[in-house]
Coordinates of C-alpha atoms in Angstrom, one line a residue:
Chain A
M25 CA 150.4 91.9 156.6
T26 CA 148.7 93.9 153.9
G27 CA 145.3 93.0 155.3
R28 CA 146.3 94.7 158.5
K29 CA 147.4 97.8 156.6
V30 CA 144.1 98.0 154.7
F31 CA 142.3 97.7 158.0
N32 CA 144.4 100.5 159.6
V33 CA 143.6 102.8 156.7
I34 CA 139.9 102.1 156.9
N35 CA 140.0 102.5 160.7
A36 CA 141.8 105.8 160.4
V37 CA 139.2 107.1 157.9
V38 CA 136.3 106.0 160.1
L39 CA 137.7 107.5 163.2
S40 CA 138.5 110.7 161.5
A41 CA 134.9 110.9 160.2
V42 CA 133.7 110.4 163.8
V43 CA 135.9 113.3 165.0
V44 CA 134.8 115.6 162.2
V45 CA 131.1 114.8 162.6
T46 CA 131.3 115.3 166.4
L47 CA 133.2 118.6 166.3
Y48 CA 131.4 120.2 163.4
P49 CA 128.2 121.3 165.2
F50 CA 130.4 123.1 167.8
L51 CA 132.4 124.9 165.2
N52 CA 129.3 125.7 163.3
I53 CA 127.5 127.5 166.2
V54 CA 130.7 129.4 167.1
A55 CA 130.9 130.5 163.5
R56 CA 127.3 131.5 163.4
S57 CA 127.6 133.4 166.6
L58 CA 130.3 135.5 165.1
S59 CA 128.8 136.0 161.7
S60 CA 126.6 138.7 160.3
E61 CA 122.9 138.1 159.7
E62 CA 123.0 138.3 155.9
E63 CA 125.7 135.6 155.6
I64 CA 123.7 133.2 158.0
I65 CA 120.4 133.7 156.1
A66 CA 122.2 133.1 152.8
G67 CA 123.4 129.7 154.3
R68 CA 127.1 130.6 153.7
V69 CA 128.2 130.0 157.3
T70 CA 129.8 126.6 157.9
L71 CA 133.2 126.3 159.6
L72 CA 134.4 129.9 159.7
P73 CA 132.6 133.1 160.7
R74 CA 131.7 135.3 157.7
G75 CA 131.0 139.0 157.9
F76 CA 132.5 139.1 161.4
D77 CA 130.1 140.8 163.8
L78 CA 130.1 141.1 167.6
T79 CA 126.8 143.1 167.9
T80 CA 124.9 140.1 169.1
Y81 CA 127.4 139.3 171.9
R82 CA 127.1 142.9 173.1
L83 CA 123.3 142.6 172.9
V84 CA 123.0 139.3 174.8
M85 CA 125.5 140.3 177.4
S86 CA 123.7 143.6 178.1
D87 CA 120.5 141.6 178.8
D88 CA 119.9 141.7 182.6
L89 CA 117.7 138.6 182.5
F90 CA 120.4 136.6 180.8
W91 CA 122.8 137.4 183.6
T92 CA 120.2 136.8 186.3
N93 CA 119.5 133.4 184.9
Y94 CA 123.2 132.6 184.5
R95 CA 123.7 133.4 188.2
N96 CA 120.7 131.2 189.1
T97 CA 122.4 128.3 187.2
V98 CA 125.6 128.8 189.2
V99 CA 123.7 129.0 192.6
Y100 CA 121.5 125.9 191.8
T101 CA 124.4 123.9 190.6
V102 CA 126.5 124.7 193.7
V103 CA 123.7 124.1 196.3
A104 CA 122.4 120.9 194.5
T105 CA 125.8 119.4 194.1
I106 CA 126.7 119.9 197.8
I107 CA 123.4 118.2 198.9
S108 CA 123.9 115.4 196.4
I109 CA 127.5 114.6 197.3
V110 CA 126.7 114.5 201.0
L111 CA 123.7 112.2 200.7
T112 CA 125.4 110.0 198.1
T113 CA 128.6 109.6 200.1
C114 CA 126.7 108.8 203.3
Y115 CA 124.5 106.2 201.7
A116 CA 127.2 104.7 199.5
Y117 CA 129.4 104.3 202.7
V118 CA 126.6 102.5 204.5
L119 CA 125.9 100.2 201.5
S120 CA 129.6 99.3 201.3
K121 CA 129.6 97.7 204.8
H122 CA 128.8 94.1 204.1
H123 CA 128.5 93.0 207.7
L124 CA 125.6 95.5 208.2
R125 CA 122.2 93.9 209.0
G126 CA 119.6 94.9 206.5
R127 CA 122.1 96.1 204.0
G128 CA 120.4 94.1 201.2
V129 CA 117.2 95.9 201.9
L130 CA 118.9 99.3 201.8
V131 CA 120.5 98.4 198.5
G132 CA 117.2 97.2 197.2
I133 CA 115.4 100.4 198.2
A134 CA 117.8 102.4 196.0
V135 CA 118.1 100.0 193.0
F136 CA 114.4 99.4 192.6
T137 CA 114.0 103.1 191.8
M138 CA 116.2 102.6 188.7
F139 CA 113.5 100.4 187.2
F140 CA 110.3 101.9 188.5
S141 CA 109.4 105.5 189.2
G142 CA 106.3 107.4 190.2
G143 CA 106.1 109.1 186.9
L144 CA 105.7 112.7 185.9
I145 CA 102.2 113.5 187.2
P146 CA 102.6 112.1 190.7
N147 CA 105.9 113.9 191.0
Y148 CA 104.4 117.1 189.8
V149 CA 101.5 116.8 192.2
L150 CA 103.9 116.0 195.1
V151 CA 106.3 118.9 194.5
S152 CA 103.4 121.3 194.1
G153 CA 101.7 119.8 197.2
L154 CA 104.9 120.3 199.3
G155 CA 104.8 123.9 198.4
L156 CA 108.2 123.8 196.6
R157 CA 107.1 125.5 193.4
N158 CA 109.0 128.7 192.6
T159 CA 111.7 127.9 195.2
I160 CA 115.2 126.6 194.7
W161 CA 114.2 123.4 196.5
A162 CA 112.1 122.2 193.6
V163 CA 115.3 122.1 191.5
V164 CA 117.8 120.8 194.0
L165 CA 115.9 118.2 196.0
P166 CA 113.9 115.9 193.7
N167 CA 117.0 114.4 192.1
A168 CA 119.4 114.6 195.0
I169 CA 120.6 111.0 194.7
N170 CA 121.5 109.4 191.4
V171 CA 121.5 105.7 191.9
F172 CA 124.1 105.0 189.2
N173 CA 126.5 107.4 190.9
L174 CA 125.6 105.8 194.2
L175 CA 126.6 102.3 193.0
V176 CA 129.9 103.5 191.5
M177 CA 130.8 105.1 194.8
K178 CA 129.8 102.0 196.7
A179 CA 132.0 99.9 194.5
F180 CA 134.9 102.2 195.3
F181 CA 134.4 102.1 199.0
E182 CA 134.2 98.3 198.9
S183 CA 137.6 98.3 197.3
L184 CA 139.3 100.1 200.2
P185 CA 141.4 97.9 202.5
V186 CA 139.2 96.8 205.5
E187 CA 142.2 96.6 207.8
L188 CA 142.7 100.3 207.8
E189 CA 139.2 101.0 209.1
E190 CA 139.5 98.2 211.6
Q191 CA 142.7 99.6 212.9
A192 CA 141.1 103.1 213.2
A193 CA 138.2 101.6 215.1
V194 CA 140.6 99.8 217.5
D195 CA 142.3 103.2 218.0
G196 CA 139.0 104.6 219.2
L197 CA 137.6 106.4 216.1
G198 CA 133.9 106.2 215.7
T199 CA 132.1 105.7 212.4
Y200 CA 131.9 109.4 211.6
G201 CA 135.6 109.8 212.5
I202 CA 136.6 106.9 210.3
L203 CA 134.5 108.2 207.4
L204 CA 135.8 111.7 207.7
R205 CA 139.4 111.1 208.6
I206 CA 140.3 107.8 207.0
V207 CA 137.9 107.0 204.2
L208 CA 137.3 110.3 202.6
P209 CA 141.0 111.3 202.4
L210 CA 141.6 108.1 200.5
S211 CA 138.6 108.7 198.2
K212 CA 139.5 112.0 196.7
A213 CA 139.4 110.6 193.2
I214 CA 135.9 109.2 193.5
V215 CA 134.6 112.3 195.3
A216 CA 136.0 114.5 192.6
T217 CA 134.4 112.3 189.9
M218 CA 131.0 112.5 191.7
L219 CA 131.2 116.2 192.2
L220 CA 131.9 116.6 188.5
F221 CA 129.1 114.2 187.5
Y222 CA 126.5 116.0 189.6
A223 CA 127.7 119.5 188.8
V224 CA 127.5 118.8 185.0
A225 CA 124.1 117.2 185.4
Y226 CA 122.7 120.2 187.3
W227 CA 124.4 122.7 185.1
N228 CA 122.7 121.1 182.1
S229 CA 119.3 120.4 183.6
W230 CA 116.3 122.4 182.4
F231 CA 113.2 120.3 182.7
T232 CA 112.7 120.4 186.5
A233 CA 113.2 124.2 186.5
F234 CA 110.9 124.5 183.5
L235 CA 108.2 122.5 185.2
Y236 CA 108.3 124.0 188.7
L237 CA 109.4 127.6 188.2
D238 CA 107.0 130.2 186.8
R239 CA 108.9 133.4 187.4
A240 CA 111.5 134.4 184.7
D241 CA 113.8 135.8 187.4
L242 CA 114.2 132.3 188.9
F243 CA 115.0 130.4 185.6
P244 CA 118.4 128.8 185.1
V245 CA 120.1 129.8 181.8
T246 CA 119.0 126.6 180.1
V247 CA 115.4 127.6 180.4
Y248 CA 116.3 131.0 179.1
L249 CA 117.9 129.3 176.1
R250 CA 115.0 126.9 175.7
N251 CA 112.5 129.8 175.6
L252 CA 114.7 131.6 173.1
I253 CA 114.9 128.6 170.8
A254 CA 111.2 127.9 171.1
G255 CA 110.5 131.5 170.2
A256 CA 108.6 131.9 173.5
T257 CA 110.3 135.2 174.4
D258 CA 112.1 138.0 172.8
A259 CA 115.7 137.4 173.8
T260 CA 116.3 141.1 174.2
S261 CA 114.0 142.1 177.0
T262 CA 116.2 145.2 177.4
G263 CA 117.3 145.5 173.7
S264 CA 117.1 149.2 173.0
V265 CA 118.8 149.1 169.6
D266 CA 115.5 148.5 167.8
T267 CA 116.7 148.6 164.2
N268 CA 119.5 146.2 165.0
V269 CA 117.3 143.8 167.0
A270 CA 115.5 142.4 164.0
Q271 CA 118.7 142.2 162.1
V272 CA 120.6 140.1 164.6
A273 CA 117.7 138.0 166.1
A274 CA 118.8 134.8 164.3
N275 CA 122.3 134.5 165.7
I276 CA 121.2 135.5 169.2
K277 CA 120.5 131.8 169.6
A278 CA 124.0 130.9 168.5
V279 CA 125.5 133.5 170.9
T280 CA 123.5 132.3 173.8
M281 CA 124.4 128.7 173.1
V282 CA 128.1 129.5 173.0
L283 CA 127.9 131.5 176.2
T284 CA 126.1 128.6 178.0
V285 CA 128.5 126.0 176.8
V286 CA 131.7 127.9 177.4
P287 CA 132.1 126.9 181.1
I288 CA 131.8 123.2 180.3
L289 CA 134.1 123.4 177.3
T290 CA 136.7 125.3 179.4
V291 CA 136.8 122.8 182.2
Y292 CA 136.4 119.7 180.0
P293 CA 140.0 119.1 179.0
F294 CA 141.1 119.3 182.7
V295 CA 138.4 117.1 184.2
Q296 CA 137.9 114.6 181.4
R297 CA 140.3 112.0 182.7
Y298 CA 138.5 112.0 186.1
F299 CA 135.2 111.3 184.4
V300 CA 136.6 108.4 182.5
S301 CA 138.4 106.9 185.5
G302 CA 135.3 107.3 187.6
V303 CA 133.1 105.4 185.1
M304 CA 135.8 102.8 184.7
L305 CA 135.9 102.2 188.4
G306 CA 132.3 101.4 188.4
A307 CA 132.5 99.3 185.3
V308 CA 135.4 97.0 186.3
K309 CA 134.4 96.5 189.9
G310 CA 130.7 97.1 189.8
Chain B
M23 CA 149.9 107.3 203.8
V24 CA 147.4 108.0 206.6
T25 CA 148.8 108.7 210.0
L26 CA 146.6 108.5 213.0
T27 CA 146.7 111.6 215.0
K28 CA 145.8 110.1 218.3
A29 CA 147.7 107.2 219.9
P30 CA 145.5 104.3 221.0
P31 CA 144.3 105.2 224.5
T32 CA 143.7 101.7 225.8
A33 CA 144.7 98.2 225.0
P34 CA 142.6 96.5 222.2
A35 CA 139.1 95.6 223.5
A36 CA 138.3 92.1 224.5
P37 CA 136.0 90.1 222.1
P38 CA 132.6 90.6 223.9
K39 CA 133.4 94.3 224.2
R40 CA 134.3 94.5 220.5
A41 CA 130.9 93.0 219.6
R42 CA 129.2 95.7 221.6
R43 CA 131.3 98.4 220.1
R44 CA 130.4 97.0 216.7
L45 CA 126.8 97.3 217.5
S46 CA 127.1 100.9 218.5
Q47 CA 129.1 101.6 215.4
D48 CA 126.4 100.0 213.4
W49 CA 123.9 102.4 214.9
Q50 CA 126.1 105.2 213.7
L51 CA 126.1 103.7 210.3
Y52 CA 122.3 103.5 210.3
S53 CA 122.2 107.1 211.3
L54 CA 124.1 108.0 208.1
A55 CA 121.4 106.4 206.1
V56 CA 118.6 108.4 207.6
L57 CA 118.7 111.4 205.3
P58 CA 119.2 109.4 202.1
L59 CA 116.3 107.1 203.1
L60 CA 114.1 110.2 203.7
F61 CA 115.0 111.3 200.2
F62 CA 114.0 108.0 198.7
A63 CA 110.8 107.9 200.8
V64 CA 109.7 111.4 199.8
F65 CA 110.9 111.8 196.3
R66 CA 110.9 108.3 195.0
Y67 CA 108.4 106.1 196.9
A68 CA 105.7 108.7 197.7
P69 CA 105.2 109.4 194.0
M70 CA 104.8 105.7 193.4
V71 CA 102.1 105.7 196.1
G72 CA 100.8 108.9 194.5
N73 CA 99.9 106.9 191.4
V74 CA 96.7 106.0 193.2
I75 CA 95.3 109.2 191.8
A76 CA 95.1 107.2 188.6
F77 CA 92.1 105.4 190.2
R78 CA 90.7 108.4 192.1
R79 CA 89.3 111.7 190.9
F80 CA 91.8 114.5 191.5
R81 CA 90.5 117.9 192.2
P82 CA 92.7 121.0 192.0
G83 CA 93.4 122.1 195.5
G84 CA 92.1 118.8 196.8
S85 CA 94.1 115.9 198.3
M86 CA 97.4 114.9 196.7
F87 CA 96.0 111.4 196.5
G88 CA 92.7 112.4 194.9
D89 CA 89.2 112.5 196.5
D90 CA 86.9 109.7 195.4
W91 CA 87.5 106.3 194.0
V92 CA 86.6 106.0 190.4
G93 CA 88.0 102.5 189.7
L94 CA 89.3 101.9 186.2
R95 CA 87.5 104.8 184.7
Y96 CA 90.8 106.5 183.5
V97 CA 92.3 103.3 182.3
R98 CA 89.2 102.6 180.2
M99 CA 89.4 106.2 179.0
F100 CA 92.9 106.0 177.6
L101 CA 92.3 102.5 176.1
A102 CA 89.5 104.1 174.1
D103 CA 91.6 107.2 173.2
P104 CA 92.8 107.1 169.6
T105 CA 95.5 109.7 170.4
F106 CA 96.8 107.4 173.1
W107 CA 97.3 104.5 170.6
Q108 CA 99.0 106.8 168.2
V109 CA 101.5 108.0 170.8
F110 CA 101.9 104.4 172.0
T111 CA 102.9 103.3 168.5
N112 CA 105.2 106.3 168.2
T113 CA 106.9 105.4 171.5
L114 CA 107.4 101.8 170.4
I115 CA 108.9 102.8 167.0
I116 CA 111.2 105.5 168.4
G117 CA 112.2 103.2 171.3
A118 CA 113.0 100.3 168.9
L119 CA 114.9 102.4 166.4
T120 CA 117.0 103.9 169.2
L121 CA 117.8 100.5 170.6
I122 CA 118.7 99.0 167.3
V123 CA 120.9 101.9 166.3
C124 CA 122.3 103.2 169.5
F125 CA 123.1 99.9 171.2
P126 CA 125.5 98.3 168.7
L127 CA 127.4 101.4 167.5
P128 CA 129.4 102.0 170.8
I129 CA 130.6 98.4 170.6
V130 CA 131.8 98.9 167.0
L131 CA 133.5 102.2 167.9
A132 CA 135.1 100.6 171.0
L133 CA 136.5 97.8 168.9
L134 CA 137.9 100.3 166.3
L135 CA 139.4 102.4 169.1
N136 CA 140.9 99.3 170.6
E137 CA 142.8 98.6 167.4
V138 CA 144.5 102.1 167.5
R139 CA 148.1 101.5 168.6
I140 CA 149.1 105.2 168.9
K141 CA 148.0 106.2 172.4
R142 CA 147.7 109.9 171.9
L143 CA 145.6 109.5 168.8
K144 CA 143.3 107.1 170.6
G145 CA 143.0 109.5 173.5
F146 CA 142.2 112.4 171.2
V147 CA 139.5 110.5 169.4
Q148 CA 138.0 109.4 172.8
S149 CA 138.1 112.9 174.2
V150 CA 136.3 114.3 171.2
S151 CA 133.7 111.6 171.1
Y152 CA 132.8 112.0 174.8
L153 CA 132.3 115.7 174.5
P154 CA 128.6 115.7 173.3
H155 CA 127.7 113.7 176.4
F156 CA 128.4 116.8 178.6
L157 CA 126.1 119.1 176.7
S158 CA 122.6 120.1 177.9
V159 CA 119.9 118.6 175.9
V160 CA 118.8 122.2 175.3
I161 CA 122.0 123.0 173.6
V162 CA 121.8 119.8 171.5
A163 CA 118.3 120.7 170.4
G164 CA 119.6 124.2 169.6
M165 CA 122.4 122.7 167.5
V166 CA 120.0 120.4 165.7
G167 CA 117.8 123.4 164.9
Q168 CA 120.7 125.4 163.5
L169 CA 122.1 122.6 161.4
L170 CA 118.7 121.7 160.0
S171 CA 117.2 125.1 159.5
V172 CA 116.4 126.2 156.0
D173 CA 119.7 128.3 156.0
G174 CA 121.6 125.5 157.8
T175 CA 124.5 123.3 156.8
V176 CA 122.5 120.2 155.8
N177 CA 120.4 122.1 153.3
A178 CA 123.5 123.9 152.1
L179 CA 125.3 120.7 151.5
A180 CA 122.3 119.0 149.9
G181 CA 121.4 122.0 147.8
T182 CA 117.9 121.8 149.1
E183 CA 115.6 124.0 151.2
I184 CA 113.7 121.5 153.3
P185 CA 112.3 122.7 156.6
F186 CA 113.3 119.4 158.3
L187 CA 111.9 120.1 161.7
Q188 CA 108.5 120.8 160.3
R189 CA 108.3 117.5 158.4
P190 CA 106.9 114.5 160.2
E191 CA 108.6 112.1 157.9
W192 CA 112.0 113.4 159.0
F193 CA 111.5 113.4 162.7
R194 CA 112.6 109.9 163.6
T195 CA 115.8 110.2 161.5
I196 CA 116.6 113.5 163.2
Y197 CA 115.9 112.1 166.7
V198 CA 117.9 108.9 166.3
S199 CA 120.9 110.6 164.6
S200 CA 121.1 113.3 167.3
E201 CA 120.9 110.5 169.9
V202 CA 123.8 108.7 168.2
W203 CA 125.8 111.9 168.0
Q204 CA 125.3 112.5 171.7
T205 CA 125.7 109.0 173.1
V206 CA 128.0 106.9 171.0
G207 CA 131.3 108.1 172.3
W208 CA 130.3 107.9 176.0
G209 CA 128.8 104.5 175.4
T210 CA 132.3 103.2 174.5
I211 CA 133.7 103.8 177.9
L212 CA 132.4 100.7 179.6
Y213 CA 133.4 98.5 176.6
L214 CA 136.9 99.9 176.6
A215 CA 137.1 99.2 180.3
A216 CA 136.0 95.6 179.7
L217 CA 138.5 95.3 176.8
T218 CA 141.4 96.2 179.1
T219 CA 140.6 93.2 181.3
L220 CA 140.9 90.6 178.5
D221 CA 143.7 88.1 178.8
E222 CA 146.5 88.6 176.2
E223 CA 147.3 84.9 176.4
L224 CA 144.0 84.1 174.8
Y225 CA 145.0 86.2 171.7
D226 CA 148.4 84.4 171.6
A227 CA 146.6 81.1 171.8
A228 CA 144.3 82.1 169.0
K229 CA 147.2 83.3 166.8
I230 CA 148.9 79.9 167.3
D231 CA 145.7 78.3 166.2
G232 CA 146.0 80.4 163.0
A233 CA 143.3 82.9 163.7
G234 CA 143.5 86.3 161.9
R235 CA 142.5 89.6 163.3
L236 CA 138.8 89.1 162.4
R237 CA 138.6 85.6 163.9
Q238 CA 140.4 86.8 167.0
T239 CA 137.8 89.6 167.4
W240 CA 135.0 87.1 166.8
H241 CA 136.3 84.3 169.1
V242 CA 138.1 86.2 171.8
T243 CA 137.2 89.8 172.0
L244 CA 133.4 89.6 171.6
P245 CA 132.9 86.7 174.1
G246 CA 135.2 88.6 176.5
I247 CA 133.0 91.7 176.5
R248 CA 129.7 89.7 176.4
P249 CA 128.8 90.3 180.1
T250 CA 129.1 94.1 179.6
M251 CA 127.1 93.9 176.4
I252 CA 124.3 92.0 178.0
T253 CA 124.2 94.2 181.1
L254 CA 123.9 97.3 179.0
L255 CA 121.3 95.6 176.7
I256 CA 119.1 94.8 179.7
L257 CA 119.4 98.4 181.0
N258 CA 118.6 99.8 177.5
I259 CA 115.6 97.5 177.3
G260 CA 114.5 98.8 180.7
T261 CA 114.5 102.4 179.5
F262 CA 112.9 101.5 176.2
M263 CA 109.6 103.1 177.0
A264 CA 111.2 106.2 178.5
V265 CA 112.4 107.5 175.1
G266 CA 114.3 110.8 175.2
F267 CA 111.4 112.7 176.6
E268 CA 113.2 116.0 177.1
K269 CA 114.8 116.0 173.7
I270 CA 111.5 115.2 171.9
L271 CA 109.8 117.9 174.0
L272 CA 112.4 120.4 172.7
L273 CA 112.4 119.2 169.1
Y274 CA 108.8 118.5 168.2
N275 CA 106.0 120.8 167.3
P276 CA 102.3 120.4 166.3
L277 CA 103.3 119.7 162.7
T278 CA 105.5 116.7 163.6
Y279 CA 103.1 115.3 166.3
P280 CA 102.0 112.4 163.9
T281 CA 105.5 110.8 164.2
A282 CA 107.1 112.6 167.2
D283 CA 104.5 112.6 169.9
V284 CA 105.3 109.9 172.5
I285 CA 103.6 108.7 175.7
P286 CA 105.7 111.0 178.0
T287 CA 105.2 114.1 175.9
Y288 CA 101.5 113.4 175.5
L289 CA 101.0 113.0 179.2
Y290 CA 103.0 116.1 179.9
R291 CA 100.6 118.1 177.7
L292 CA 97.6 116.2 179.0
G293 CA 98.5 116.2 182.7
V294 CA 100.6 119.3 183.4
V295 CA 99.5 121.7 180.7
S296 CA 95.8 120.8 180.6
G297 CA 95.5 119.7 184.3
N298 CA 94.0 116.2 183.8
F299 CA 96.1 114.8 186.6
S300 CA 94.3 111.5 187.1
Y301 CA 94.1 110.7 183.4
G302 CA 97.8 111.5 183.0
A303 CA 98.8 109.4 186.0
A304 CA 96.8 106.4 184.6
I305 CA 98.8 106.6 181.4
G306 CA 102.1 107.2 183.3
L307 CA 101.5 104.1 185.5
F308 CA 100.7 102.0 182.4
E309 CA 104.0 103.1 180.8
A310 CA 106.1 102.5 184.0
L311 CA 104.6 99.0 184.4
I312 CA 105.5 98.1 180.8
G313 CA 109.1 99.3 181.5
L314 CA 109.2 97.2 184.6
I315 CA 107.9 94.1 182.9
L316 CA 110.4 94.6 180.0
V317 CA 113.4 94.9 182.3
F318 CA 112.4 91.9 184.4
S319 CA 111.7 89.7 181.3
A320 CA 115.0 90.7 179.7
N321 CA 116.8 89.9 182.9
T322 CA 115.1 86.5 183.3
I323 CA 115.7 85.5 179.7
S324 CA 119.3 86.6 179.9
R325 CA 119.9 84.7 183.1
R326 CA 118.4 81.5 181.7
T327 CA 120.1 81.7 178.3
V328 CA 123.5 83.2 178.8
G329 CA 123.8 83.3 182.6
T330 CA 124.4 87.0 182.9
S331 CA 121.9 89.1 184.8
L332 CA 121.6 92.3 186.7
W333 CA 120.5 90.6 189.9

């Protein structure tokens, strides 16, 4: 059994390395966000903050644009997630009905878009042509249905017992009634998973907003952060502490990253198992 | 359990009536598909049709589908464009590196995780490794920038002062490693799911035949997760050309264009930034067609050789 022991030791070492390497960048930005400028420039900040300094947090949090963009992210995420979940649920439910004529075509219409897409330029021309530029709709409509999510949800609906719905139909419930009163109450797990998938995706998205929104007051916080990292704007549009501005400019990035990531890191431990079970559902049955 | 709020009003319907009811219920089902179909028509299929501007001259303010036919003018243009061939090569190299590195690692990690007998430890490692998947690519690019800056950790550890993100020779390494960091943990989920479905008796049988851990892995575990592996491989091959466009856009700069510029970033600059819509669309269409051919070929080869396929 010594071979087994050697393997266990090696395995433990490898997995520990994975954990360390994965967590390190997080700890590093938190440390940088709390450190003073001189320590960062000297390259001395690694795991723990050095020269503890909260000036930058105060500075970023006093920036009106940052909060406007943060609020935009919340609004876009909520609206887009609602639209996505409604459309995805409806279509997944239809696709799960094997007796339905034309079902194969309906599946094909969705699946084909996984392998072929119009591409960046036609999409750009389309969204501009529809007059969606500089409106919330440019962010929330073009990616309303994610086909992978759709298929996971379809697999879940297919796994529900048919008898239940048949009984409900016999009892006089129509399709809408069955979906709302029978199917959805049984599907809380998958609906929760889908809500989380969509919400995280919209919270994190930046490119659609970057492409279709020109006004800074419409940006989500990811675009704010992108402009900051690309050096395209002064982070501190309202920064009045001029001598301090230059001094703290470098760890503004770290602070903004921490503030943007906090909501996800806060909910992550609670929602993580739903994500996992959601993907597993699709994997084992799909 | 579900309790029905209304008692059945009448006796169960007779067979012919039930068929009619079924039909009317089908119409209700079709009605649920209307909005999603509208979405697919407008935001997925209209842009596919919109690709005709690759063969027509687009004028700003003119028709969405272009104004006059120009035939293959734009195709000939990009075939003769040296920058196009450079970004085409970069796309192939980055796509191939990503596939070679990022495809097998989740399998290895899943096998290692599967050997962990302490449940809480396994759960902890999994939770940590999934985490990067939930970050915005903007945050990831920011972290990469911090770690690789002249005053960052990598230089501090190596005792050097290399401006990594300004050096073309480093770009591919940086891109692929950050891709590994972000995707490897999440990639294990499907394999771990597949591993739970394996039959314990197969392992017992292998043990009786005298197989050690390694041989059990080789003869039982790997064949058991083969369908999952192949499905994911086909999907990966399908997205081969669509390399991590957003991440490259965030990480590259004119200094690293020689190795970092790929077809999507090139056509973003060309089409959206400079307004050459028709030329950009021609390149985009070419790229999408290669992707489509790749996924169909991979699927066909896989179906003929190992019998697993996406459709």
